[in-house]
Amino acid sequence: MNAGTLEAARLRHPAGSRLPQRAAAPVRPALRLVQAPGEPGAAVAQSGPQVRLTRRGRGVLFGGLLGAMFVAGLASGAHALGADSRGVVPVVRHTMVVQPGQTLWQIARALDPGADPRDTVQRIVDANALRGAEIEAGRTLVLP
């Protein structure tokens, strides 16, 4: 550093100088006594400084409340739908009403024409907890 630069630095920041410091905000008491209007001599306790939220603070508070409502909605929605933690999906079963003169063999052939009717008849018997292959007209059968 040359002498001119050193002198310029001293002029800008003389030795022992300090940067101006920010004044501390006065501390207000939480409660102060104020004379009540219209009543001489009576004192009323008045609260201290009010809490004020900045625009950013209001945004954070609003976002937090929305997030909490979203999580609560998800939790109650899953419960309302009867969701299971195991992810079990309910099975949709088709049914039919047996017509007069209809047999399980006919139903099995109509249900799965390419398969062996004996296998399909057995699946119908198992699905409906039937004792045998005989069915009566008007009975509702669950189809596998």
Short mmCIF file of N, CA and C in Angstrom, two decimals:
data_model
loop_
_atom_site.label_atom_id
_atom_site.label_comp_id
_atom_site.label_asym_id
_atom_site.label_seq_id
_atom_site.Cartn_x
_atom_site.Cartn_y
_atom_site.Cartn_z
N MET A 1 0.85 -1.17 0.00
CA MET A 1 0.00 0.00 0.00
C MET A 1 0.89 1.23 0.00
N ASN A 2 0.56 2.22 -0.81
CA ASN A 2 1.38 3.42 -0.82
C ASN A 2 0.84 4.42 0.20
N ALA A 3 1.53 5.48 0.37
CA ALA A 3 1.21 6.47 1.41
C ALA A 3 -0.11 7.17 1.13
N GLY A 4 -0.43 7.42 -0.15
CA GLY A 4 -1.67 8.12 -0.48
C GLY A 4 -2.90 7.27 -0.16
N THR A 5 -2.81 5.98 -0.43
CA THR A 5 -3.94 5.09 -0.16
C THR A 5 -4.14 4.93 1.34
N LEU A 6 -3.04 4.85 2.09
CA LEU A 6 -3.12 4.73 3.54
C LEU A 6 -3.73 5.97 4.16
N GLU A 7 -3.37 7.13 3.64
CA GLU A 7 -3.92 8.39 4.16
C GLU A 7 -5.42 8.48 3.86
N ALA A 8 -5.83 8.02 2.68
CA ALA A 8 -7.25 8.07 2.32
C ALA A 8 -8.06 7.15 3.22
N ALA A 9 -7.49 5.99 3.57
CA ALA A 9 -8.19 5.06 4.45
C ALA A 9 -8.34 5.63 5.84
N ARG A 10 -7.31 6.38 6.31
CA ARG A 10 -7.39 7.00 7.65
C ARG A 10 -8.44 8.11 7.67
N LEU A 11 -8.56 8.84 6.58
CA LEU A 11 -9.54 9.92 6.54
C LEU A 11 -10.96 9.37 6.56
N ARG A 12 -11.15 8.25 5.89
CA ARG A 12 -12.49 7.67 5.88
C ARG A 12 -12.84 7.07 7.24
N HIS A 13 -11.93 6.40 7.86
CA HIS A 13 -12.14 5.77 9.16
C HIS A 13 -11.03 6.18 10.11
N PRO A 14 -11.18 7.31 10.77
CA PRO A 14 -10.11 7.72 11.68
C PRO A 14 -9.98 6.74 12.84
N ALA A 15 -8.79 6.65 13.38
CA ALA A 15 -8.51 5.73 14.48
C ALA A 15 -9.43 6.04 15.66
N GLY A 16 -9.96 5.01 16.26
CA GLY A 16 -10.81 5.18 17.43
C GLY A 16 -12.25 5.50 17.09
N SER A 17 -12.55 5.69 15.80
CA SER A 17 -13.95 5.99 15.46
C SER A 17 -14.76 4.70 15.48
N ARG A 18 -16.00 4.84 15.75
CA ARG A 18 -16.90 3.69 15.80
C ARG A 18 -18.06 3.93 14.85
N LEU A 19 -18.59 2.84 14.34
CA LEU A 19 -19.76 2.95 13.48
C LEU A 19 -20.96 3.33 14.34
N PRO A 20 -21.88 4.11 13.81
CA PRO A 20 -23.06 4.46 14.63
C PRO A 20 -23.85 3.21 14.98
N GLN A 21 -24.28 3.15 16.23
CA GLN A 21 -25.02 1.99 16.68
C GLN A 21 -26.50 2.32 16.73
N ARG A 22 -27.28 1.31 16.55
CA ARG A 22 -28.71 1.46 16.56
C ARG A 22 -29.19 1.59 18.00
N ALA A 23 -30.11 2.49 18.22
CA ALA A 23 -30.64 2.70 19.57
C ALA A 23 -31.58 1.56 19.91
N ALA A 24 -31.51 1.07 21.13
CA ALA A 24 -32.37 -0.01 21.58
C ALA A 24 -33.78 0.51 21.77
N ALA A 25 -34.76 -0.27 21.43
CA ALA A 25 -36.15 0.12 21.60
C ALA A 25 -36.48 0.15 23.08
N PRO A 26 -37.27 1.13 23.50
CA PRO A 26 -37.61 1.19 24.92
C PRO A 26 -38.48 -0.01 25.31
N VAL A 27 -38.24 -0.52 26.49
CA VAL A 27 -38.99 -1.66 26.99
C VAL A 27 -40.27 -1.14 27.62
N ARG A 28 -41.40 -1.66 27.15
CA ARG A 28 -42.67 -1.23 27.70
C ARG A 28 -43.16 -2.26 28.71
N PRO A 29 -43.78 -1.82 29.76
CA PRO A 29 -44.33 -2.78 30.72
C PRO A 29 -45.54 -3.49 30.11
N ALA A 30 -45.80 -4.71 30.57
CA ALA A 30 -46.92 -5.47 30.06
C ALA A 30 -48.24 -4.80 30.39
N LEU A 31 -48.36 -4.24 31.57
CA LEU A 31 -49.56 -3.52 31.98
C LEU A 31 -49.17 -2.14 32.50
N ARG A 32 -50.00 -1.17 32.20
CA ARG A 32 -49.77 0.15 32.77
C ARG A 32 -51.11 0.70 33.21
N LEU A 33 -51.08 1.54 34.21
CA LEU A 33 -52.31 2.11 34.74
C LEU A 33 -52.61 3.41 34.02
N VAL A 34 -53.85 3.52 33.56
CA VAL A 34 -54.29 4.69 32.83
C VAL A 34 -55.56 5.19 33.49
N GLN A 35 -55.73 6.47 33.52
CA GLN A 35 -56.93 7.03 34.12
C GLN A 35 -58.12 6.73 33.22
N ALA A 36 -59.20 6.22 33.83
CA ALA A 36 -60.40 5.89 33.07
C ALA A 36 -61.07 7.17 32.62
N PRO A 37 -61.57 7.22 31.39
CA PRO A 37 -62.23 8.43 30.93
C PRO A 37 -63.52 8.68 31.69
N GLY A 38 -63.72 9.91 32.10
CA GLY A 38 -64.94 10.31 32.79
C GLY A 38 -64.93 10.05 34.28
N GLU A 39 -63.96 9.35 34.81
CA GLU A 39 -63.91 9.07 36.25
C GLU A 39 -62.58 9.57 36.80
N PRO A 40 -62.60 10.71 37.42
CA PRO A 40 -61.33 11.22 37.97
C PRO A 40 -60.84 10.34 39.12
N GLY A 41 -59.58 10.06 39.09
CA GLY A 41 -58.96 9.31 40.17
C GLY A 41 -59.01 7.80 39.99
N ALA A 42 -59.84 7.27 39.13
CA ALA A 42 -59.95 5.82 38.93
C ALA A 42 -58.91 5.38 37.90
N ALA A 43 -58.26 4.29 38.20
CA ALA A 43 -57.23 3.79 37.29
C ALA A 43 -57.68 2.46 36.69
N VAL A 44 -57.34 2.25 35.44
CA VAL A 44 -57.70 1.03 34.73
C VAL A 44 -56.42 0.42 34.20
N ALA A 45 -56.30 -0.92 34.29
CA ALA A 45 -55.14 -1.58 33.74
C ALA A 45 -55.32 -1.70 32.23
N GLN A 46 -54.29 -1.32 31.48
CA GLN A 46 -54.33 -1.38 30.03
C GLN A 46 -53.20 -2.31 29.57
N SER A 47 -53.51 -3.13 28.60
CA SER A 47 -52.49 -4.08 28.15
C SER A 47 -51.38 -3.35 27.43
N GLY A 48 -50.24 -4.04 27.35
CA GLY A 48 -49.05 -3.47 26.71
C GLY A 48 -49.15 -3.51 25.20
N PRO A 49 -48.03 -3.64 24.56
CA PRO A 49 -48.01 -3.55 23.10
C PRO A 49 -48.80 -4.69 22.44
N GLN A 50 -49.49 -4.36 21.39
CA GLN A 50 -50.27 -5.34 20.64
C GLN A 50 -49.34 -6.16 19.74
N VAL A 51 -49.68 -7.42 19.52
CA VAL A 51 -48.90 -8.26 18.62
C VAL A 51 -49.38 -7.99 17.21
N ARG A 52 -48.47 -7.69 16.33
CA ARG A 52 -48.82 -7.40 14.95
C ARG A 52 -48.09 -8.39 14.05
N LEU A 53 -48.81 -8.92 13.10
CA LEU A 53 -48.21 -9.83 12.15
C LEU A 53 -47.87 -9.09 10.87
N THR A 54 -46.72 -9.37 10.34
CA THR A 54 -46.34 -8.80 9.06
C THR A 54 -47.06 -9.56 7.95
N ARG A 55 -46.96 -9.07 6.75
CA ARG A 55 -47.58 -9.76 5.62
C ARG A 55 -47.01 -11.18 5.50
N ARG A 56 -45.72 -11.30 5.67
CA ARG A 56 -45.10 -12.63 5.58
C ARG A 56 -45.58 -13.53 6.72
N GLY A 57 -45.72 -12.98 7.92
CA GLY A 57 -46.19 -13.76 9.06
C GLY A 57 -47.62 -14.24 8.86
N ARG A 58 -48.48 -13.38 8.31
CA ARG A 58 -49.85 -13.79 8.02
C ARG A 58 -49.86 -14.90 6.97
N GLY A 59 -48.98 -14.79 5.97
CA GLY A 59 -48.91 -15.82 4.93
C GLY A 59 -48.48 -17.16 5.50
N VAL A 60 -47.47 -17.12 6.39
CA VAL A 60 -46.99 -18.36 7.01
C VAL A 60 -48.08 -18.97 7.88
N LEU A 61 -48.77 -18.14 8.66
CA LEU A 61 -49.84 -18.63 9.52
C LEU A 61 -50.97 -19.23 8.69
N PHE A 62 -51.37 -18.54 7.63
CA PHE A 62 -52.43 -19.02 6.75
C PHE A 62 -52.03 -20.33 6.08
N GLY A 63 -50.80 -20.40 5.59
CA GLY A 63 -50.32 -21.62 4.95
C GLY A 63 -50.27 -22.79 5.93
N GLY A 64 -49.86 -22.52 7.15
CA GLY A 64 -49.83 -23.57 8.17
C GLY A 64 -51.22 -24.09 8.49
N LEU A 65 -52.18 -23.18 8.59
CA LEU A 65 -53.56 -23.61 8.85
C LEU A 65 -54.12 -24.42 7.69
N LEU A 66 -53.84 -23.99 6.46
CA LEU A 66 -54.30 -24.76 5.30
C LEU A 66 -53.67 -26.14 5.27
N GLY A 67 -52.38 -26.21 5.58
CA GLY A 67 -51.70 -27.50 5.61
C GLY A 67 -52.28 -28.43 6.66
N ALA A 68 -52.58 -27.89 7.84
CA ALA A 68 -53.17 -28.71 8.90
C ALA A 68 -54.56 -29.20 8.50
N MET A 69 -55.34 -28.34 7.84
CA MET A 69 -56.66 -28.75 7.39
C MET A 69 -56.56 -29.82 6.31
N PHE A 70 -55.57 -29.70 5.44
CA PHE A 70 -55.37 -30.69 4.38
C PHE A 70 -55.03 -32.05 4.98
N VAL A 71 -54.12 -32.07 5.94
CA VAL A 71 -53.72 -33.33 6.57
C VAL A 71 -54.90 -33.93 7.33
N ALA A 72 -55.67 -33.10 8.03
CA ALA A 72 -56.84 -33.60 8.74
C ALA A 72 -57.87 -34.15 7.77
N GLY A 73 -58.03 -33.51 6.63
CA GLY A 73 -58.97 -34.00 5.62
C GLY A 73 -58.53 -35.33 5.04
N LEU A 74 -57.24 -35.48 4.80
CA LEU A 74 -56.74 -36.76 4.30
C LEU A 74 -56.98 -37.87 5.32
N ALA A 75 -56.71 -37.57 6.57
CA ALA A 75 -56.87 -38.59 7.61
C ALA A 75 -58.34 -38.98 7.76
N SER A 76 -59.24 -38.00 7.77
CA SER A 76 -60.65 -38.33 7.94
C SER A 76 -61.22 -38.91 6.66
N GLY A 77 -60.73 -38.50 5.51
CA GLY A 77 -61.23 -39.03 4.24
C GLY A 77 -60.90 -40.50 4.08
N ALA A 78 -59.70 -40.89 4.45
CA ALA A 78 -59.31 -42.29 4.35
C ALA A 78 -60.16 -43.13 5.29
N HIS A 79 -60.47 -42.59 6.46
CA HIS A 79 -61.29 -43.31 7.43
C HIS A 79 -62.73 -43.41 6.93
N ALA A 80 -63.23 -42.33 6.33
CA ALA A 80 -64.62 -42.31 5.88
C ALA A 80 -64.84 -43.28 4.72
N LEU A 81 -63.85 -43.46 3.88
CA LEU A 81 -63.98 -44.37 2.75
C LEU A 81 -63.76 -45.82 3.14
N GLY A 82 -63.36 -46.05 4.37
CA GLY A 82 -63.12 -47.41 4.83
C GLY A 82 -61.83 -47.98 4.27
N ALA A 83 -60.88 -47.11 3.99
CA ALA A 83 -59.60 -47.56 3.45
C ALA A 83 -58.89 -48.41 4.50
N ASP A 84 -58.14 -49.33 4.02
CA ASP A 84 -57.42 -50.25 4.88
C ASP A 84 -55.93 -50.00 4.72
N SER A 85 -55.19 -50.12 5.79
CA SER A 85 -53.75 -49.89 5.71
C SER A 85 -53.08 -50.96 4.85
N ARG A 86 -53.73 -52.09 4.67
CA ARG A 86 -53.16 -53.15 3.85
C ARG A 86 -53.46 -52.94 2.38
N GLY A 87 -54.34 -52.01 2.04
CA GLY A 87 -54.67 -51.73 0.65
C GLY A 87 -55.55 -52.79 0.03
N VAL A 88 -56.44 -53.40 0.80
CA VAL A 88 -57.33 -54.42 0.29
C VAL A 88 -58.42 -53.75 -0.54
N VAL A 89 -58.60 -54.22 -1.76
CA VAL A 89 -59.62 -53.68 -2.64
C VAL A 89 -60.83 -54.61 -2.58
N PRO A 90 -62.04 -54.04 -2.38
CA PRO A 90 -63.21 -54.91 -2.32
C PRO A 90 -63.45 -55.61 -3.66
N VAL A 91 -63.89 -56.86 -3.60
CA VAL A 91 -64.14 -57.65 -4.80
C VAL A 91 -65.58 -57.43 -5.23
N VAL A 92 -65.78 -57.13 -6.50
CA VAL A 92 -67.12 -56.96 -7.04
C VAL A 92 -67.60 -58.32 -7.53
N ARG A 93 -68.75 -58.75 -7.02
CA ARG A 93 -69.31 -60.04 -7.40
C ARG A 93 -70.56 -59.81 -8.25
N HIS A 94 -70.69 -60.60 -9.27
CA HIS A 94 -71.88 -60.56 -10.10
C HIS A 94 -72.85 -61.63 -9.61
N THR A 95 -74.12 -61.32 -9.68
CA THR A 95 -75.14 -62.27 -9.25
C THR A 95 -76.15 -62.49 -10.36
N MET A 96 -76.92 -63.55 -10.22
CA MET A 96 -78.01 -63.83 -11.15
C MET A 96 -79.09 -64.60 -10.41
N VAL A 97 -80.31 -64.49 -10.91
CA VAL A 97 -81.43 -65.22 -10.33
C VAL A 97 -81.71 -66.43 -11.23
N VAL A 98 -81.83 -67.60 -10.60
CA VAL A 98 -82.07 -68.84 -11.34
C VAL A 98 -83.49 -68.85 -11.88
N GLN A 99 -83.62 -69.12 -13.16
CA GLN A 99 -84.93 -69.19 -13.82
C GLN A 99 -85.47 -70.62 -13.74
N PRO A 100 -86.79 -70.80 -13.86
CA PRO A 100 -87.35 -72.17 -13.83
C PRO A 100 -86.77 -73.04 -14.95
N GLY A 101 -86.35 -74.24 -14.62
CA GLY A 101 -85.81 -75.19 -15.58
C GLY A 101 -84.32 -75.01 -15.84
N GLN A 102 -83.69 -74.02 -15.26
CA GLN A 102 -82.27 -73.76 -15.49
C GLN A 102 -81.43 -74.65 -14.58
N THR A 103 -80.30 -75.14 -15.10
CA THR A 103 -79.41 -76.00 -14.31
C THR A 103 -78.06 -75.32 -14.15
N LEU A 104 -77.28 -75.82 -13.19
CA LEU A 104 -75.93 -75.27 -12.99
C LEU A 104 -75.07 -75.52 -14.23
N TRP A 105 -75.29 -76.64 -14.90
CA TRP A 105 -74.52 -76.96 -16.10
C TRP A 105 -74.77 -75.89 -17.18
N GLN A 106 -76.02 -75.52 -17.39
CA GLN A 106 -76.35 -74.48 -18.38
C GLN A 106 -75.74 -73.13 -17.99
N ILE A 107 -75.83 -72.81 -16.72
CA ILE A 107 -75.26 -71.54 -16.23
C ILE A 107 -73.75 -71.53 -16.43
N ALA A 108 -73.09 -72.67 -16.13
CA ALA A 108 -71.62 -72.76 -16.27
C ALA A 108 -71.20 -72.62 -17.72
N ARG A 109 -71.93 -73.26 -18.65
CA ARG A 109 -71.58 -73.15 -20.08
C ARG A 109 -71.79 -71.73 -20.59
N ALA A 110 -72.84 -71.04 -20.11
CA ALA A 110 -73.09 -69.66 -20.54
C ALA A 110 -72.08 -68.70 -19.91
N LEU A 111 -71.65 -69.00 -18.71
CA LEU A 111 -70.71 -68.13 -17.99
C LEU A 111 -69.32 -68.18 -18.62
N ASP A 112 -68.82 -69.36 -18.94
CA ASP A 112 -67.48 -69.51 -19.50
C ASP A 112 -67.51 -70.59 -20.58
N PRO A 113 -67.89 -70.21 -21.83
CA PRO A 113 -68.09 -71.21 -22.88
C PRO A 113 -66.82 -71.99 -23.24
N GLY A 114 -65.65 -71.42 -23.11
CA GLY A 114 -64.41 -72.10 -23.52
C GLY A 114 -63.85 -73.03 -22.47
N ALA A 115 -64.35 -72.97 -21.24
CA ALA A 115 -63.78 -73.77 -20.15
C ALA A 115 -64.58 -75.06 -19.97
N ASP A 116 -64.00 -75.99 -19.22
CA ASP A 116 -64.69 -77.23 -18.88
C ASP A 116 -65.84 -76.89 -17.93
N PRO A 117 -67.08 -77.22 -18.26
CA PRO A 117 -68.23 -76.85 -17.40
C PRO A 117 -68.14 -77.46 -16.00
N ARG A 118 -67.47 -78.60 -15.85
CA ARG A 118 -67.35 -79.21 -14.51
C ARG A 118 -66.60 -78.29 -13.54
N ASP A 119 -65.52 -77.66 -14.05
CA ASP A 119 -64.75 -76.72 -13.20
C ASP A 119 -65.58 -75.50 -12.84
N THR A 120 -66.32 -74.98 -13.81
CA THR A 120 -67.13 -73.79 -13.55
C THR A 120 -68.27 -74.11 -12.60
N VAL A 121 -68.89 -75.28 -12.75
CA VAL A 121 -69.96 -75.70 -11.82
C VAL A 121 -69.40 -75.78 -10.40
N GLN A 122 -68.21 -76.35 -10.26
CA GLN A 122 -67.61 -76.47 -8.92
C GLN A 122 -67.33 -75.10 -8.32
N ARG A 123 -66.87 -74.15 -9.14
CA ARG A 123 -66.62 -72.79 -8.63
C ARG A 123 -67.94 -72.13 -8.18
N ILE A 124 -69.03 -72.36 -8.92
CA ILE A 124 -70.34 -71.81 -8.53
C ILE A 124 -70.80 -72.43 -7.22
N VAL A 125 -70.64 -73.74 -7.08
CA VAL A 125 -71.03 -74.44 -5.85
C VAL A 125 -70.22 -73.89 -4.67
N ASP A 126 -68.92 -73.73 -4.85
CA ASP A 126 -68.06 -73.21 -3.76
C ASP A 126 -68.40 -71.77 -3.41
N ALA A 127 -68.65 -70.93 -4.41
CA ALA A 127 -68.94 -69.52 -4.17
C ALA A 127 -70.25 -69.32 -3.42
N ASN A 128 -71.21 -70.26 -3.62
CA ASN A 128 -72.53 -70.12 -2.99
C ASN A 128 -72.76 -71.08 -1.83
N ALA A 129 -71.74 -71.84 -1.46
CA ALA A 129 -71.83 -72.81 -0.36
C ALA A 129 -73.02 -73.75 -0.55
N LEU A 130 -73.16 -74.26 -1.77
CA LEU A 130 -74.24 -75.20 -2.07
C LEU A 130 -73.85 -76.61 -1.61
N ARG A 131 -74.84 -77.43 -1.25
CA ARG A 131 -74.57 -78.80 -0.82
C ARG A 131 -74.34 -79.73 -2.00
N GLY A 132 -74.91 -79.39 -3.13
CA GLY A 132 -74.76 -80.22 -4.33
C GLY A 132 -74.99 -79.36 -5.56
N ALA A 133 -75.23 -80.04 -6.68
CA ALA A 133 -75.39 -79.33 -7.94
C ALA A 133 -76.84 -78.97 -8.24
N GLU A 134 -77.75 -79.26 -7.33
CA GLU A 134 -79.16 -78.96 -7.56
C GLU A 134 -79.49 -77.57 -7.02
N ILE A 135 -80.25 -76.82 -7.81
CA ILE A 135 -80.66 -75.46 -7.42
C ILE A 135 -82.15 -75.31 -7.70
N GLU A 136 -82.79 -74.39 -7.02
CA GLU A 136 -84.21 -74.14 -7.20
C GLU A 136 -84.40 -72.78 -7.89
N ALA A 137 -85.49 -72.65 -8.61
CA ALA A 137 -85.81 -71.41 -9.33
C ALA A 137 -86.03 -70.28 -8.32
N GLY A 138 -85.58 -69.08 -8.67
CA GLY A 138 -85.75 -67.90 -7.80
C GLY A 138 -84.56 -67.66 -6.88
N ARG A 139 -83.66 -68.60 -6.79
CA ARG A 139 -82.49 -68.42 -5.92
C ARG A 139 -81.49 -67.48 -6.59
N THR A 140 -80.88 -66.59 -5.80
CA THR A 140 -79.85 -65.69 -6.32
C THR A 140 -78.50 -66.36 -6.13
N LEU A 141 -77.76 -66.49 -7.23
CA LEU A 141 -76.43 -67.12 -7.18
C LEU A 141 -75.36 -66.07 -7.38
N VAL A 142 -74.28 -66.22 -6.64
CA VAL A 142 -73.09 -65.39 -6.84
C VAL A 142 -72.25 -66.09 -7.89
N LEU A 143 -71.89 -65.36 -8.94
CA LEU A 143 -71.11 -65.95 -10.03
C LEU A 143 -69.63 -65.70 -9.80
N PRO A 144 -68.79 -66.74 -9.96
CA PRO A 144 -67.35 -66.55 -9.73
C PRO A 144 -66.69 -65.80 -10.90
#
